[in-house]
Amino acid sequence: MKKVIACMICLCLLAACGQRSSDSERLQAENDSLKLENAKNTTQMDEMLSLLNEIEADFQTIRDAENYLTIHQNDIELKESTRDQIRRNMQLVQETLRKNKDRITELEKKLAGSDKKSATLQATVNRLTTELEQRAAVIATLQTELAKRDSQIREMGEQMSGLNEEIENLALTNMSQSDQLKQQDQQLNIGYYCFGTSRELKDQKIIDSGGLLGKTKVLPDGFNRDYFISVDIRELREIPLFARKAKLLTSHPDNSYELVADEDKNLTLFIVDYQQFWSVGKYLVIEVGL
């Protein structure tokens, strides 16, 4: 009987040990499963938080670029460097908006497939989606405004180009007119003079005695014009004649000039009033060595 009881006790002890071993294995398996699930959730959360940080950083980039665009959208005239910067900022914003849209879509998928739901995380995703839509609307408006401004700048540039062309044409016209007036002025104020002995003047056909009884004719047809010196009558004030005797053969008012002898008795013609002196004609012929 004692042996039977001892055997029964041993069997009970063995059964109890087996039960404890089974429970331990089950608990270990559950613990391992929880660890795996926790690690999975942690990985998922880390990935979503990383996406959130990237999205937030990109939104700050968009805000900075948007501020720059807003500041310069009302500028009437933009430097070329500023316009290049605006174009670069606009391109950056568009690329960043597209990238953030893809990231938010990816974040929503991860959140939907996550075993551990988070109301706070979902609210953040919703906020980012709303901000994305707002930023896209603002950028679209800025694009429209900047396109209008570019059009206005082009129109102003075309107008300025037209004005500059008109100014250049006017300048050329004025220059041409000025040259014409200058030439006309020179023609109006040009005079010619020569002096020489009677023989020299006859040889150049500047005077023609007309025979023994004929009256001396000054500047007959065919006289040698190359013998004359051309001058600006406004500047000519005196003509040294290098002779002790001289007579003006062309008509000039007596009170408009003087013949003055120097210490060697050589004469110099001084023009006192050039306008009066040349009022009769623009040719002066002086016979010297009488």
GROMACS .gro file of C-alpha atoms in nm:
model
  290
    1MET     CA    1   0.000   0.000   0.000
    2LYS     CA    2   0.279   0.240   0.087
    3LYS     CA    3   0.442   0.166  -0.244
    4VAL     CA    4   0.123   0.247  -0.430
    5ILE     CA    5   0.089   0.579  -0.252
    6ALA     CA    6   0.454   0.662  -0.322
    7CYS     CA    7   0.406   0.589  -0.690
    8MET     CA    8   0.098   0.806  -0.704
    9ILE     CA    9   0.285   1.092  -0.539
   10CYS     CA   10   0.569   1.060  -0.790
   11LEU     CA   11   0.324   1.065  -1.079
   12CYS     CA   12   0.159   1.377  -0.943
   13LEU     CA   13   0.492   1.550  -0.904
   14LEU     CA   14   0.590   1.461  -1.261
   15ALA     CA   15   0.259   1.590  -1.394
   16ALA     CA   16   0.300   1.916  -1.205
   17CYS     CA   17   0.649   1.963  -1.342
   18GLY     CA   18   0.527   1.898  -1.696
   19GLN     CA   19   0.248   2.152  -1.651
   20ARG     CA   20   0.488   2.417  -1.528
   21SER     CA   21   0.719   2.357  -1.823
   22SER     CA   22   0.431   2.392  -2.070
   23ASP     CA   23   0.311   2.714  -1.909
   24SER     CA   24   0.664   2.854  -1.914
   25GLU     CA   25   0.702   2.780  -2.282
   26ARG     CA   26   0.366   2.939  -2.357
   27LEU     CA   27   0.453   3.251  -2.159
   28GLN     CA   28   0.790   3.276  -2.332
   29ALA     CA   29   0.623   3.247  -2.670
   30GLU     CA   30   0.374   3.517  -2.579
   31ASN     CA   31   0.654   3.738  -2.452
   32ASP     CA   32   0.851   3.690  -2.774
   33SER     CA   33   0.540   3.770  -2.977
   34LEU     CA   34   0.481   4.087  -2.780
   35LYS     CA   35   0.842   4.188  -2.828
   36LEU     CA   36   0.814   4.137  -3.205
   37GLU     CA   37   0.488   4.329  -3.219
   38ASN     CA   38   0.635   4.610  -3.010
   39ALA     CA   39   0.943   4.622  -3.232
   40LYS     CA   40   0.720   4.629  -3.539
   41ASN     CA   41   0.509   4.911  -3.394
   42THR     CA   42   0.822   5.098  -3.294
   43THR     CA   43   0.963   5.066  -3.645
   44GLN     CA   44   0.637   5.181  -3.798
   45MET     CA   45   0.619   5.476  -3.560
   46ASP     CA   46   0.980   5.571  -3.630
   47GLU     CA   47   0.916   5.563  -4.002
   48MET     CA   48   0.604   5.779  -3.969
   49LEU     CA   49   0.777   6.027  -3.738
   50SER     CA   50   1.068   6.050  -3.982
   51LEU     CA   51   0.824   6.127  -4.264
   52LEU     CA   52   0.654   6.386  -4.045
   53ASN     CA   53   0.985   6.559  -3.974
   54GLU     CA   54   1.073   6.564  -4.344
   55ILE     CA   55   0.731   6.705  -4.436
   56GLU     CA   56   0.753   6.975  -4.167
   57ALA     CA   57   1.104   7.074  -4.280
   58ASP     CA   58   0.988   7.098  -4.642
   59PHE     CA   59   0.690   7.310  -4.541
   60GLN     CA   60   0.929   7.555  -4.375
   61THR     CA   61   1.126   7.571  -4.700
   62ILE     CA   62   0.802   7.643  -4.885
   63ARG     CA   63   0.708   7.917  -4.639
   64ASP     CA   64   1.048   8.086  -4.677
   65ALA     CA   65   1.031   8.076  -5.056
   66GLU     CA   66   0.670   8.193  -5.047
   67ASN     CA   67   0.769   8.494  -4.833
   68TYR     CA   68   1.039   8.589  -5.084
   69LEU     CA   69   0.791   8.564  -5.371
   70THR     CA   70   0.532   8.768  -5.182
   71ILE     CA   71   0.782   9.044  -5.103
   72HIS     CA   72   0.880   9.087  -5.470
   73GLN     CA   73   0.545   9.031  -5.640
   74ASN     CA   74   0.461   9.404  -5.631
   75ASP     CA   75   0.799   9.527  -5.755
   76ILE     CA   76   0.745   9.733  -6.071
   77GLU     CA   77   1.100   9.675  -6.190
   78LEU     CA   78   1.296   9.363  -6.107
   79LYS     CA   79   1.666   9.315  -6.152
   80GLU     CA   80   1.759   9.020  -6.367
   81SER     CA   81   1.924   8.851  -6.065
   82THR     CA   82   1.601   8.893  -5.863
   83ARG     CA   83   1.391   8.752  -6.146
   84ASP     CA   84   1.625   8.453  -6.171
   85GLN     CA   85   1.593   8.399  -5.794
   86ILE     CA   86   1.213   8.418  -5.820
   87ARG     CA   87   1.214   8.157  -6.095
   88ARG     CA   88   1.439   7.931  -5.888
   89ASN     CA   89   1.218   7.975  -5.579
   90MET     CA   90   0.905   7.900  -5.778
   91GLN     CA   91   1.061   7.584  -5.918
   92LEU     CA   92   1.176   7.482  -5.568
   93VAL     CA   93   0.828   7.536  -5.424
   94GLN     CA   94   0.660   7.334  -5.698
   95GLU     CA   95   0.901   7.045  -5.657
   96THR     CA   96   0.869   7.055  -5.277
   97LEU     CA   97   0.488   7.061  -5.293
   98ARG     CA   98   0.488   6.759  -5.520
   99LYS     CA   99   0.733   6.577  -5.293
  100ASN     CA  100   0.529   6.658  -4.981
  101LYS     CA  101   0.210   6.540  -5.147
  102ASP     CA  102   0.375   6.203  -5.218
  103ARG     CA  103   0.507   6.184  -4.860
  104ILE     CA  104   0.168   6.262  -4.705
  105THR     CA  105   0.011   5.993  -4.923
  106GLU     CA  106   0.276   5.749  -4.806
  107LEU     CA  107   0.221   5.853  -4.444
  108GLU     CA  108  -0.155   5.797  -4.474
  109LYS     CA  109  -0.092   5.448  -4.612
  110LYS     CA  110   0.145   5.366  -4.326
  111LEU     CA  111  -0.102   5.499  -4.071
  112ALA     CA  112  -0.385   5.299  -4.224
  113GLY     CA  113  -0.176   4.981  -4.219
  114SER     CA  114  -0.042   5.038  -3.871
  115ASP     CA  115  -0.152   4.793  -3.599
  116LYS     CA  116  -0.150   5.076  -3.346
  117LYS     CA  117  -0.382   5.361  -3.436
  118SER     CA  118  -0.302   5.714  -3.317
  119ALA     CA  119  -0.566   5.987  -3.313
  120THR     CA  120  -0.294   6.249  -3.258
  121LEU     CA  121  -0.094   6.126  -3.555
  122GLN     CA  122  -0.404   6.117  -3.774
  123ALA     CA  123  -0.486   6.475  -3.673
  124THR     CA  124  -0.132   6.579  -3.767
  125VAL     CA  125  -0.168   6.415  -4.108
  126ASN     CA  126  -0.498   6.594  -4.161
  127ARG     CA  127  -0.339   6.927  -4.066
  128LEU     CA  128  -0.051   6.871  -4.305
  129THR     CA  129  -0.291   6.780  -4.584
  130THR     CA  130  -0.485   7.102  -4.526
  131GLU     CA  131  -0.168   7.309  -4.519
  132LEU     CA  132  -0.051   7.145  -4.839
  133GLU     CA  133  -0.373   7.245  -5.011
  134GLN     CA  134  -0.344   7.600  -4.875
  135ARG     CA  135   0.018   7.637  -4.982
  136ALA     CA  136  -0.066   7.503  -5.328
  137ALA     CA  137  -0.348   7.759  -5.361
  138VAL     CA  138  -0.124   8.045  -5.248
  139ILE     CA  139   0.152   7.944  -5.488
  140ALA     CA  140  -0.098   7.918  -5.773
  141THR     CA  141  -0.213   8.273  -5.698
  142LEU     CA  142   0.146   8.398  -5.682
  143GLN     CA  143   0.223   8.227  -6.012
  144THR     CA  144  -0.069   8.408  -6.172
  145GLU     CA  145   0.037   8.743  -6.027
  146LEU     CA  146   0.400   8.695  -6.128
  147ALA     CA  147   0.294   8.592  -6.478
  148LYS     CA  148   0.093   8.914  -6.504
  149ARG     CA  149   0.391   9.110  -6.375
  150ASP     CA  150   0.621   8.943  -6.627
  151SER     CA  151   0.375   9.035  -6.901
  152GLN     CA  152   0.365   9.396  -6.776
  153ILE     CA  153   0.745   9.406  -6.760
  154ARG     CA  154   0.768   9.273  -7.116
  155GLU     CA  155   0.517   9.533  -7.233
  156MET     CA  156   0.711   9.806  -7.052
  157GLY     CA  157   1.031   9.676  -7.206
  158GLU     CA  158   0.875   9.685  -7.553
  159GLN     CA  159   0.746  10.036  -7.488
  160MET     CA  160   1.088  10.146  -7.363
  161SER     CA  161   1.249   9.986  -7.665
  162GLY     CA  162   1.008  10.175  -7.890
  163LEU     CA  163   1.073  10.499  -7.704
  164ASN     CA  164   1.448  10.446  -7.722
  165GLU     CA  165   1.418  10.383  -8.094
  166GLU     CA  166   1.214  10.701  -8.134
  167ILE     CA  167   1.469  10.892  -7.927
  168GLU     CA  168   1.752  10.755  -8.140
  169ASN     CA  169   1.564  10.849  -8.456
  170LEU     CA  170   1.497  11.197  -8.318
  171ALA     CA  171   1.862  11.229  -8.220
  172LEU     CA  172   1.969  11.126  -8.570
  173THR     CA  173   1.717  11.367  -8.721
  174ASN     CA  174   1.835  11.647  -8.493
  175MET     CA  175   2.195  11.566  -8.575
  176SER     CA  176   2.117  11.571  -8.944
  177GLN     CA  177   1.927  11.896  -8.909
  178SER     CA  178   2.207  12.038  -8.698
  179ASP     CA  179   2.459  11.942  -8.964
  180GLN     CA  180   2.239  12.099  -9.230
  181LEU     CA  181   2.199  12.416  -9.027
  182LYS     CA  182   2.571  12.421  -8.963
  183GLN     CA  183   2.641  12.381  -9.333
  184GLN     CA  184   2.384  12.648  -9.416
  185ASP     CA  185   2.535  12.873  -9.152
  186GLN     CA  186   2.879  12.818  -9.297
  187GLN     CA  187   2.751  12.888  -9.647
  188LEU     CA  188   2.582  13.206  -9.528
  189ASN     CA  189   2.898  13.323  -9.356
  190ILE     CA  190   3.158  13.219  -9.609
  191GLY     CA  191   3.351  13.488  -9.796
  192TYR     CA  192   3.631  13.496 -10.051
  193TYR     CA  193   3.918  13.738 -10.091
  194CYS     CA  194   4.230  13.784 -10.297
  195PHE     CA  195   4.485  14.057 -10.358
  196GLY     CA  196   4.747  14.107 -10.619
  197THR     CA  197   4.893  14.348 -10.870
  198SER     CA  198   4.694  14.453 -11.169
  199ARG     CA  199   4.890  14.213 -11.385
  200GLU     CA  200   4.833  13.922 -11.148
  201LEU     CA  201   4.460  13.992 -11.128
  202LYS     CA  202   4.433  14.015 -11.505
  203ASP     CA  203   4.626  13.692 -11.549
  204GLN     CA  204   4.371  13.520 -11.324
  205LYS     CA  205   4.088  13.686 -11.521
  206ILE     CA  206   3.968  13.846 -11.199
  207ILE     CA  207   3.964  14.190 -11.363
  208ASP     CA  208   3.918  14.288 -11.726
  209SER     CA  209   4.028  14.635 -11.834
  210GLY     CA  210   3.808  14.630 -12.144
  211GLY     CA  211   4.063  14.805 -12.367
  212LEU     CA  212   4.207  15.155 -12.355
  213LEU     CA  213   3.882  15.340 -12.298
  214GLY     CA  214   3.685  15.059 -12.141
  215LYS     CA  215   3.596  15.050 -11.775
  216THR     CA  216   3.772  14.790 -11.565
  217LYS     CA  217   3.536  14.505 -11.496
  218VAL     CA  218   3.577  14.313 -11.171
  219LEU     CA  219   3.490  13.945 -11.153
  220PRO     CA  220   3.396  13.894 -11.516
  221ASP     CA  221   3.253  13.563 -11.635
  222GLY     CA  222   3.506  13.283 -11.614
  223PHE     CA  223   3.729  13.437 -11.346
  224ASN     CA  224   3.958  13.198 -11.162
  225ARG     CA  225   3.779  13.110 -10.838
  226ASP     CA  226   4.071  12.899 -10.719
  227TYR     CA  227   4.278  13.213 -10.675
  228PHE     CA  228   4.056  13.323 -10.388
  229ILE     CA  229   4.095  13.232 -10.023
  230SER     CA  230   3.772  13.120  -9.851
  231VAL     CA  231   3.713  13.248  -9.499
  232ASP     CA  232   3.448  13.269  -9.231
  233ILE     CA  233   3.351  13.635  -9.249
  234ARG     CA  234   3.267  13.633  -8.875
  235GLU     CA  235   3.627  13.549  -8.789
  236LEU     CA  236   3.823  13.749  -9.048
  237ARG     CA  237   3.928  14.079  -8.897
  238GLU     CA  238   4.246  14.177  -9.080
  239ILE     CA  239   4.436  14.103  -9.403
  240PRO     CA  240   4.808  14.196  -9.430
  241LEU     CA  241   4.863  14.319  -9.788
  242PHE     CA  242   5.247  14.345  -9.786
  243ALA     CA  243   5.229  14.655 -10.005
  244ARG     CA  244   5.242  15.031  -9.954
  245LYS     CA  245   4.953  15.099 -10.186
  246ALA     CA  246   4.621  14.921 -10.211
  247LYS     CA  247   4.271  14.974 -10.346
  248LEU     CA  248   3.952  14.774 -10.302
  249LEU     CA  249   3.807  14.689 -10.642
  250THR     CA  250   3.487  14.533 -10.507
  251SER     CA  251   3.215  14.736 -10.336
  252HIS     CA  252   3.230  14.765  -9.958
  253PRO     CA  253   3.095  15.047  -9.741
  254ASP     CA  254   3.375  15.295  -9.663
  255ASN     CA  255   3.303  15.310  -9.289
  256SER     CA  256   3.320  14.932  -9.252
  257TYR     CA  257   3.699  14.903  -9.300
  258GLU     CA  258   4.032  15.077  -9.265
  259LEU     CA  259   4.366  15.056  -9.446
  260VAL     CA  260   4.640  15.102  -9.188
  261ALA     CA  261   5.014  15.128  -9.259
  262ASP     CA  262   5.269  14.972  -9.029
  263GLU     CA  263   5.616  15.109  -8.950
  264ASP     CA  264   5.741  14.980  -9.286
  265LYS     CA  265   5.456  15.158  -9.463
  266ASN     CA  266   5.303  14.826  -9.560
  267LEU     CA  267   4.924  14.829  -9.546
  268THR     CA  268   4.687  14.602  -9.358
  269LEU     CA  269   4.313  14.591  -9.420
  270PHE     CA  270   4.117  14.604  -9.093
  271ILE     CA  271   3.748  14.510  -9.108
  272VAL     CA  272   3.563  14.723  -8.855
  273ASP     CA  273   3.209  14.593  -8.909
  274TYR     CA  274   3.207  14.257  -9.083
  275GLN     CA  275   2.830  14.245  -9.137
  276GLN     CA  276   2.830  14.583  -9.310
  277PHE     CA  277   3.156  14.509  -9.492
  278TRP     CA  278   3.019  14.195  -9.658
  279SER     CA  279   2.664  14.322  -9.699
  280VAL     CA  280   2.710  14.406 -10.070
  281GLY     CA  281   2.883  14.084 -10.172
  282LYS     CA  282   3.090  13.794 -10.051
  283TYR     CA  283   3.390  13.854 -10.278
  284LEU     CA  284   3.675  14.091 -10.191
  285VAL     CA  285   3.931  14.193 -10.455
  286ILE     CA  286   4.222  14.419 -10.359
  287GLU     CA  287   4.469  14.560 -10.608
  288VAL     CA  288   4.811  14.628 -10.453
  289GLY     CA  289   5.134  14.796 -10.572
  290LEU     CA  290   4.964  15.077 -10.758
   0.00000   0.00000   0.00000
